[in-house]
Coordinates of C-alpha atoms in Angstrom, one line a residue:
X1 CA -30.6 7.3 14.6
X2 CA -29.2 6.7 11.1
X3 CA -30.5 9.0 8.3
X4 CA -30.8 7.1 5.0
X5 CA -30.2 9.3 2.0
X6 CA -30.3 8.5 -1.7
X7 CA -27.1 9.6 -3.5
X8 CA -29.0 12.1 -5.7
X9 CA -30.3 13.8 -2.6
X10 CA -27.0 14.1 -0.7
X11 CA -26.3 17.6 0.5
X12 CA -23.1 17.8 2.5
X13 CA -24.0 21.4 3.5
X14 CA -26.5 19.9 5.9
X15 CA -23.9 17.5 7.4
X16 CA -20.5 19.2 7.5
X17 CA -19.4 22.3 9.3
X18 CA -16.9 24.9 8.1
X19 CA -13.4 23.8 9.1
X20 CA -14.2 20.1 9.4
X21 CA -11.4 17.6 9.0
X22 CA -12.4 14.6 7.0
X23 CA -10.7 11.2 6.9
X24 CA -11.7 9.0 4.0
X25 CA -11.4 5.3 3.3
X26 CA -8.6 4.7 0.8
X27 CA -7.6 2.7 -2.3
X28 CA -10.5 0.6 -3.7
X29 CA -12.4 1.3 -0.5
X30 CA -12.6 5.0 -1.4
X31 CA -16.2 6.2 -1.1
X32 CA -16.4 7.8 -4.5
X33 CA -19.9 9.1 -4.3
X34 CA -19.0 11.0 -1.1
X35 CA -15.8 12.3 -2.7
X36 CA -17.8 13.5 -5.8
X37 CA -20.2 15.4 -3.5
X38 CA -17.3 16.9 -1.5
X39 CA -15.7 18.2 -4.7
X40 CA -19.0 19.7 -5.9
X41 CA -20.2 21.2 -2.6
X42 CA -17.1 21.7 -0.5
X43 CA -16.4 25.3 -1.5
X44 CA -19.8 26.4 -0.3
X45 CA -19.1 25.0 3.2
X46 CA -15.6 26.4 3.5
X47 CA -12.2 25.6 5.1
X48 CA -12.6 21.9 4.8
X49 CA -9.7 19.5 4.8
X50 CA -9.5 15.8 3.9
X51 CA -7.0 13.0 4.4
X52 CA -6.7 9.9 2.2
X53 CA -3.8 7.5 2.1
X54 CA -4.0 6.5 -1.5
X55 CA -6.5 7.0 -4.4
X56 CA -7.1 5.1 -7.6
X57 CA -10.5 6.7 -8.6
X58 CA -9.0 9.6 -10.6
X59 CA -11.4 12.0 -8.8
X60 CA -8.7 13.9 -7.0
X61 CA -7.4 16.4 -9.6
X62 CA -5.7 19.8 -9.0
X63 CA -9.0 21.5 -9.9
X64 CA -10.9 19.3 -7.5
X65 CA -8.9 20.5 -4.6
X66 CA -10.2 24.0 -5.0
X67 CA -13.0 22.8 -2.8
X68 CA -10.9 21.6 0.2
X69 CA -7.3 21.1 1.3
X70 CA -6.0 17.6 0.6
X71 CA -3.3 15.7 2.5
X72 CA -1.9 12.1 2.3
X73 CA 1.0 10.0 3.4
X74 CA 2.2 9.8 -0.2
X75 CA 1.7 10.4 -3.9
X76 CA 0.4 7.0 -4.6
X77 CA -2.0 6.1 -7.4
X78 CA -3.9 9.0 -8.9
X79 CA -2.6 11.4 -6.2
X80 CA 0.6 11.9 -8.1
X81 CA -1.1 14.3 -10.5
X82 CA -2.2 16.4 -7.5
X83 CA 1.3 16.4 -6.0
X84 CA 2.8 17.6 -9.3
X85 CA 0.7 20.7 -9.1
X86 CA 1.7 21.2 -5.4
X87 CA -1.9 20.7 -4.2
X88 CA -1.2 17.7 -1.9
X89 CA 0.2 18.1 1.6
X90 CA 2.4 15.2 2.6
X91 CA 2.2 13.7 6.1
X92 CA 5.4 11.6 6.4
X93 CA 4.2 8.4 8.3
X94 CA 4.0 4.7 7.9
X95 CA 0.5 3.5 7.0
X96 CA 0.6 1.5 10.3
X97 CA 0.7 4.8 12.1
X98 CA -2.3 6.5 10.5
X99 CA -4.8 4.8 12.9
X100 CA -2.8 5.6 16.0
X101 CA -2.4 9.2 14.9
X102 CA -6.1 9.5 14.5
X103 CA -6.7 7.9 17.9
X104 CA -4.3 10.4 19.5
X105 CA -6.0 13.4 17.8
X106 CA -2.8 14.3 16.0
X107 CA -4.4 13.5 12.6
X108 CA -7.7 15.3 13.1
X109 CA -10.9 13.5 12.2
X110 CA -14.2 15.3 12.7
X111 CA -15.9 13.4 9.9
X112 CA -15.3 9.9 8.6
X113 CA -16.2 9.0 5.0
X114 CA -16.3 5.3 4.6
X115 CA -17.5 2.8 2.0
X116 CA -19.3 -0.4 3.3
X117 CA -21.3 -3.3 2.1
X118 CA -25.1 -3.5 2.8
X119 CA -26.0 -4.6 6.3
X120 CA -26.7 -8.2 7.2
X121 CA -29.6 -9.6 9.1
X122 CA -28.0 -8.4 12.3
X123 CA -27.7 -4.8 11.1
X124 CA -23.9 -5.0 10.6
X125 CA -22.0 -3.8 7.6
X126 CA -18.6 -5.1 6.3
X127 CA -15.9 -2.5 5.5
X128 CA -15.5 -4.5 2.3
X129 CA -12.3 -3.6 0.5
X130 CA -10.4 -1.7 3.1
X131 CA -9.7 -2.3 6.8
X132 CA -6.6 -0.4 7.6
X133 CA -7.4 2.8 9.5
X134 CA -11.2 3.1 8.8
X135 CA -12.2 1.8 12.3
X136 CA -10.0 4.4 14.0
X137 CA -11.6 7.1 11.9
X138 CA -15.1 6.0 12.7
X139 CA -14.3 5.9 16.5
X140 CA -12.9 9.4 16.4
X141 CA -15.4 11.2 14.2
X142 CA -18.2 13.4 15.3
X143 CA -20.1 12.4 12.2
X144 CA -19.9 9.1 10.3
X145 CA -21.1 9.2 6.7
X146 CA -21.2 5.7 5.1
X147 CA -21.5 5.0 1.4
X148 CA -23.5 1.8 1.5
X149 CA -22.7 0.2 -1.9
X150 CA -24.4 -3.0 -2.9
X151 CA -21.4 -3.8 -5.2
X152 CA -19.0 -4.0 -2.2
X153 CA -18.2 -7.6 -1.2
X154 CA -19.0 -8.8 2.3
X155 CA -15.5 -9.7 3.7
X156 CA -14.5 -11.3 7.0
X157 CA -13.1 -8.9 9.5
X158 CA -14.1 -5.6 11.1
X159 CA -17.8 -4.7 11.2
X160 CA -19.6 -1.4 11.3
X161 CA -22.9 -1.5 13.2
X162 CA -25.8 0.4 11.6
X163 CA -26.1 2.3 14.9
X164 CA -22.6 3.8 14.4
X165 CA -23.6 5.4 11.1
X166 CA -25.1 8.9 11.2
X167 CA -25.8 9.2 7.5
X168 CA -26.1 6.2 5.2
X169 CA -25.9 7.1 1.5
X170 CA -27.2 4.3 -0.7
X171 CA -25.5 3.6 -4.0
X172 CA -24.9 0.9 -6.6
X173 CA -21.7 1.3 -8.5
X174 CA -18.6 -0.6 -9.2
X175 CA -15.9 0.3 -6.6
X176 CA -12.6 1.8 -7.8
X177 CA -10.6 -0.9 -9.7
X178 CA -6.9 -1.4 -10.3
X179 CA -6.4 -3.9 -13.2
X180 CA -3.3 -6.1 -13.3
X181 CA -0.3 -4.3 -14.7
X182 CA 1.3 -5.0 -18.1
X183 CA 4.5 -6.9 -17.4
X184 CA 7.4 -5.8 -19.7
X185 CA 10.7 -7.6 -20.2
X186 CA 12.4 -5.6 -17.4
X187 CA 9.6 -6.3 -15.0
X188 CA 9.8 -10.0 -15.9
X189 CA 13.5 -10.2 -15.3
X190 CA 13.2 -8.5 -11.9
X191 CA 10.4 -10.8 -11.0
X192 CA 12.5 -13.9 -11.9
X193 CA 15.3 -12.8 -9.6
X194 CA 12.9 -11.9 -6.7
X195 CA 10.9 -15.1 -7.0
X196 CA 14.0 -17.2 -6.4
X197 CA 13.7 -16.2 -2.7
X198 CA 10.2 -17.6 -2.4
X199 CA 10.3 -21.3 -1.4
X200 CA 7.6 -23.8 -0.5
X201 CA 5.7 -22.7 2.6
X202 CA 6.8 -19.1 2.4
X203 CA 4.5 -16.4 3.6
X204 CA 4.2 -13.5 1.1
X205 CA 3.8 -9.7 1.4
X206 CA 3.7 -7.9 -1.9
X207 CA 2.3 -4.6 -3.2
X208 CA 0.7 -4.0 -6.6
X209 CA 2.2 -3.3 -10.0
X210 CA 4.1 -5.1 -12.7
X211 CA 6.8 -6.6 -10.6
X212 CA 4.6 -8.1 -7.9
X213 CA 2.2 -9.4 -10.6
X214 CA 5.2 -10.9 -12.4
X215 CA 6.4 -12.6 -9.3
X216 CA 3.0 -14.1 -8.5
X217 CA 2.9 -15.6 -12.1
X218 CA 6.1 -17.4 -11.4
X219 CA 4.9 -19.2 -8.3
X220 CA 2.6 -21.9 -9.7
X221 CA 5.2 -24.6 -9.0
X222 CA 5.4 -23.7 -5.3
X223 CA 3.4 -25.5 -2.5
X224 CA 1.6 -24.3 0.5
X225 CA 2.3 -20.5 0.2
X226 CA 0.8 -18.2 2.8
X227 CA -0.3 -14.5 2.6
X228 CA 0.1 -11.8 5.3
X229 CA 0.2 -8.5 3.5
X230 CA -1.0 -4.9 3.7
X231 CA -2.7 -5.4 0.3
X232 CA -3.5 -8.1 -2.2
X233 CA -4.6 -8.0 -5.8
X234 CA -6.0 -10.3 -8.5
X235 CA -2.9 -12.4 -8.6
X236 CA -4.0 -14.0 -5.3
X237 CA -7.0 -15.5 -7.0
X238 CA -5.0 -17.4 -9.6
X239 CA -2.7 -18.9 -6.9
X240 CA -5.5 -19.9 -4.6
X241 CA -7.4 -21.5 -7.5
X242 CA -4.2 -23.4 -8.5
X243 CA -3.9 -24.7 -5.0
X244 CA -0.6 -22.9 -4.4
X245 CA -1.8 -20.5 -1.7
X246 CA -3.2 -22.6 1.2
X247 CA -1.8 -20.9 4.3
X248 CA -1.4 -24.4 5.6
X249 CA 2.1 -24.0 7.2
X250 CA 1.5 -20.6 8.9
X251 CA 1.9 -20.8 12.7
X252 CA -0.8 -18.2 13.1
X253 CA -4.0 -17.6 11.0
X254 CA -3.6 -21.0 9.5
X255 CA -5.7 -21.5 6.4
X256 CA -6.4 -17.7 6.1
X257 CA -4.9 -15.0 3.9
X258 CA -4.6 -11.9 6.0
X259 CA -4.6 -8.4 4.5
X260 CA -5.7 -4.8 5.1
X261 CA -6.8 -3.9 1.5
X262 CA -8.2 -5.6 -1.6
X263 CA -6.8 -3.7 -4.6
X264 CA -7.8 -5.2 -7.9
X265 CA -10.8 -5.7 -10.0
X266 CA -14.3 -7.2 -9.8
X267 CA -12.8 -10.6 -10.1
X268 CA -11.0 -10.2 -6.8
X269 CA -14.0 -8.6 -5.1
X270 CA -16.3 -11.5 -6.1
X271 CA -13.7 -14.0 -5.0
X272 CA -13.5 -12.3 -1.5
X273 CA -17.2 -12.0 -1.0
X274 CA -18.2 -14.1 2.0
X275 CA -14.9 -16.0 1.6
X276 CA -13.7 -17.0 5.1
X277 CA -10.2 -17.8 3.7
X278 CA -9.6 -14.0 3.3
X279 CA -9.6 -11.9 6.5
X280 CA -9.5 -8.1 6.4
X281 CA -7.6 -6.6 9.4
X282 CA -6.5 -3.2 10.6
X283 CA -2.9 -2.2 10.4
X284 CA -2.7 -2.8 14.1
X285 CA -2.6 -6.4 13.1
X286 CA -1.3 -6.6 9.5
X287 CA 1.8 -4.5 10.3
X288 CA 2.3 -5.2 14.0
X289 CA 5.9 -6.3 14.8
X290 CA 4.6 -8.8 17.4
X291 CA 2.3 -10.4 14.9
X292 CA 4.9 -10.4 12.1
X293 CA 7.5 -12.0 14.4
X294 CA 5.4 -15.1 14.6
X295 CA 5.7 -15.7 10.8
X296 CA 8.5 -17.9 9.6
X297 CA 9.7 -17.8 6.0
X298 CA 8.1 -14.4 5.6
X299 CA 9.2 -12.9 2.2
X300 CA 8.4 -9.3 1.7
X301 CA 8.7 -7.5 -1.6
X302 CA 8.6 -3.7 -1.9
X303 CA 9.7 -1.1 -4.4
X304 CA 12.0 1.9 -4.5
X305 CA 12.7 5.0 -6.4
X306 CA 16.4 4.6 -5.9
X307 CA 19.0 2.9 -3.7
X308 CA 22.4 4.3 -2.9
X309 CA 25.7 2.4 -2.8
X310 CA 25.5 1.7 0.9
X311 CA 21.9 0.3 0.7
X312 CA 19.8 3.3 1.7
X313 CA 16.4 3.2 0.1
X314 CA 14.4 6.1 -1.1
X315 CA 10.8 5.1 -2.0
X316 CA 9.3 8.6 -2.0
X317 CA 10.9 11.4 -4.0
X318 CA 13.0 11.9 -7.1
X319 CA 14.6 15.3 -6.9
X320 CA 11.8 17.9 -6.7
X321 CA 9.1 15.3 -7.6
X322 CA 7.3 13.5 -4.9
X323 CA 6.2 10.2 -6.6
X324 CA 5.8 7.5 -3.9
X325 CA 5.3 7.2 -0.2
X326 CA 6.4 5.4 2.9
X327 CA 3.4 3.0 3.0
X328 CA 4.2 -0.1 5.0
X329 CA 7.7 -0.7 3.6
X330 CA 9.7 -0.3 6.8
X331 CA 7.4 -2.5 8.9
X332 CA 7.6 -5.3 6.4
X333 CA 11.3 -4.9 5.5
X334 CA 12.2 -5.3 9.1
X335 CA 9.9 -8.3 9.6
X336 CA 11.1 -10.1 6.5
X337 CA 14.8 -9.6 7.4
X338 CA 14.2 -11.0 10.9
X339 CA 11.9 -13.8 10.0
X340 CA 13.6 -17.3 10.3
X341 CA 14.0 -18.5 6.7
X342 CA 12.6 -15.2 5.4
X343 CA 13.9 -12.3 3.3
X344 CA 13.1 -8.7 2.6
X345 CA 13.4 -7.9 -1.1
X346 CA 13.5 -4.3 -2.5
X347 CA 12.9 -4.6 -6.2
X348 CA 13.4 -1.8 -8.8
X349 CA 14.5 -1.3 -12.4
X350 CA 18.2 -0.4 -12.7
X351 CA 17.4 2.8 -14.7
X352 CA 14.8 5.5 -15.1
X353 CA 13.8 8.1 -17.7
X354 CA 14.4 5.8 -20.7
X355 CA 17.7 4.5 -19.4
X356 CA 19.3 7.9 -18.9
X357 CA 19.4 7.8 -15.1
X358 CA 20.7 5.1 -12.8
X359 CA 18.5 4.1 -9.9
X360 CA 21.5 2.6 -8.2
X361 CA 23.1 5.9 -7.1
X362 CA 26.2 7.3 -5.4
X363 CA 23.8 9.5 -3.3
X364 CA 20.1 9.6 -3.0
X365 CA 18.2 12.5 -4.5
X366 CA 15.4 12.2 -2.0
X367 CA 14.8 11.1 1.6
X368 CA 15.8 7.9 3.2
X369 CA 12.7 5.7 3.5
X370 CA 14.3 2.5 4.7
X371 CA 17.7 2.7 6.5
X372 CA 20.6 0.7 5.3
X373 CA 20.6 -1.1 8.6
X374 CA 17.3 -2.7 7.7
X375 CA 18.0 -3.6 4.1
X376 CA 18.4 -7.3 3.1
X377 CA 18.2 -7.9 -0.7
X378 CA 18.2 -5.4 -3.6
X379 CA 16.9 -6.8 -6.9
X380 CA 17.1 -5.3 -10.4
X381 CA 16.8 -6.9 -13.8
X382 CA 20.6 -7.6 -13.6
X383 CA 20.4 -9.8 -10.4
X384 CA 20.2 -9.7 -6.7
X385 CA 22.5 -8.0 -4.2
X386 CA 22.4 -9.6 -0.8
X387 CA 23.4 -6.9 1.6
X388 CA 22.5 -8.1 5.1
X389 CA 25.7 -8.5 7.3
X390 CA 28.0 -7.1 4.5
X391 CA 30.5 -4.3 5.0
X392 CA 29.8 -1.0 3.3
X393 CA 32.7 -1.7 0.9
X394 CA 31.3 -5.1 0.0
X395 CA 27.8 -3.5 -0.5
X396 CA 29.1 -1.1 -3.0
X397 CA 30.6 -4.0 -5.1
X398 CA 27.4 -6.0 -4.9
X399 CA 25.1 -3.1 -5.8
X400 CA 27.3 -2.0 -8.7
X401 CA 27.0 -5.6 -10.0
X402 CA 23.2 -5.2 -10.3
X403 CA 23.3 -1.7 -11.7
X404 CA 23.0 -1.1 -15.5
X405 CA 26.3 -1.7 -17.2
X406 CA 26.3 1.8 -18.7
X407 CA 26.6 3.3 -15.2
X408 CA 29.0 0.8 -13.5
X409 CA 32.2 2.6 -14.3
X410 CA 30.8 5.9 -12.9
X411 CA 29.5 4.1 -9.8
X412 CA 32.9 2.4 -9.3
X413 CA 34.6 5.8 -9.2
X414 CA 32.0 7.0 -6.6
X415 CA 32.5 3.8 -4.6
X416 CA 36.3 4.1 -4.5
X417 CA 36.4 6.4 -1.4
X418 CA 34.0 4.1 0.5
X419 CA 36.1 1.1 -0.3
X420 CA 39.3 2.9 0.7
X421 CA 38.0 4.2 4.0
X422 CA 35.7 1.3 4.8
X423 CA 32.8 3.7 5.4

């Protein structure tokens, strides 16, 4: 039977055991009241650990992790500050693998912390803003603690029955929000080059940030766009209201935007509330190769820390600093490249650190996130380098052409040996 608790009366010492492994809903589906309680009370319980894929709440600070050990698949959002102080353990995995790792018991889950909407007349809750691996966590957990937030929208997709909840913590607070990014001149230039690959009837996958937001703002003259993405933000609302996103030409999920996460502001949340044109799905659907293979004209847009002269993509680490993550990049890059009429775009500024470092590099300073065999198009503010099917020597020439002019001579010297050998 579900125990209903007011947030002010929540005492995790009565729920958790020493050594418990907690898996939390992520992004704007982060159960912030439960996280606050864990930070305040975790040290008294002892030996707790927690996994969260991304966080935008700002609650996870180096000091906060004195109460428990924190792990993630990347330093995304507010987790970057924790990583900087070496207080975040990185689990290298695609977001699509988090659910299966939980199901297999490899990523331990004794307790699930989730945020849900209030129950409907049938006693069922919506997972609201996140749907990726939360169902897998609920299924695996000994104890399910649900933050029942009356500000969370009711979204189409997975349901959580009241009978599956051990402790329901009632709250009324605005979920974590991620406002649209400020689009600078470089972002706008990158967006313009990337948007050229999006034609009428295309199906979009994008992330969040200045470049994806900039791309969406350039699409108001397109027709019948579709959406199948790991996440969507406020820009979706503008394009739906303008009649641009209709999902009318998709072979599957016609008329419906499919996503695993709503990452935006109250505007997006209210738009999604009881809106059958948006469907929240687990990563077993949003990122599945079999599902994605049914989408024609799929255009995927992802980011990178750096790209080397042969097309290898690092989206995780810059030298000793871990600043990104694997996310769903590889799943969508492969899908976009293979989609009939589609493309996989990796978009990044040509430089970093105030123009002092080239992000088109002779050699990566971090790991290979996406292999050069999967790469299709690299876009910077200086243009687009189409790499699919090109020789390594030709790739070097195309990538140098989209590097910042200040670094092209240096890159040409580095590329000389590849061009001479052919590899």
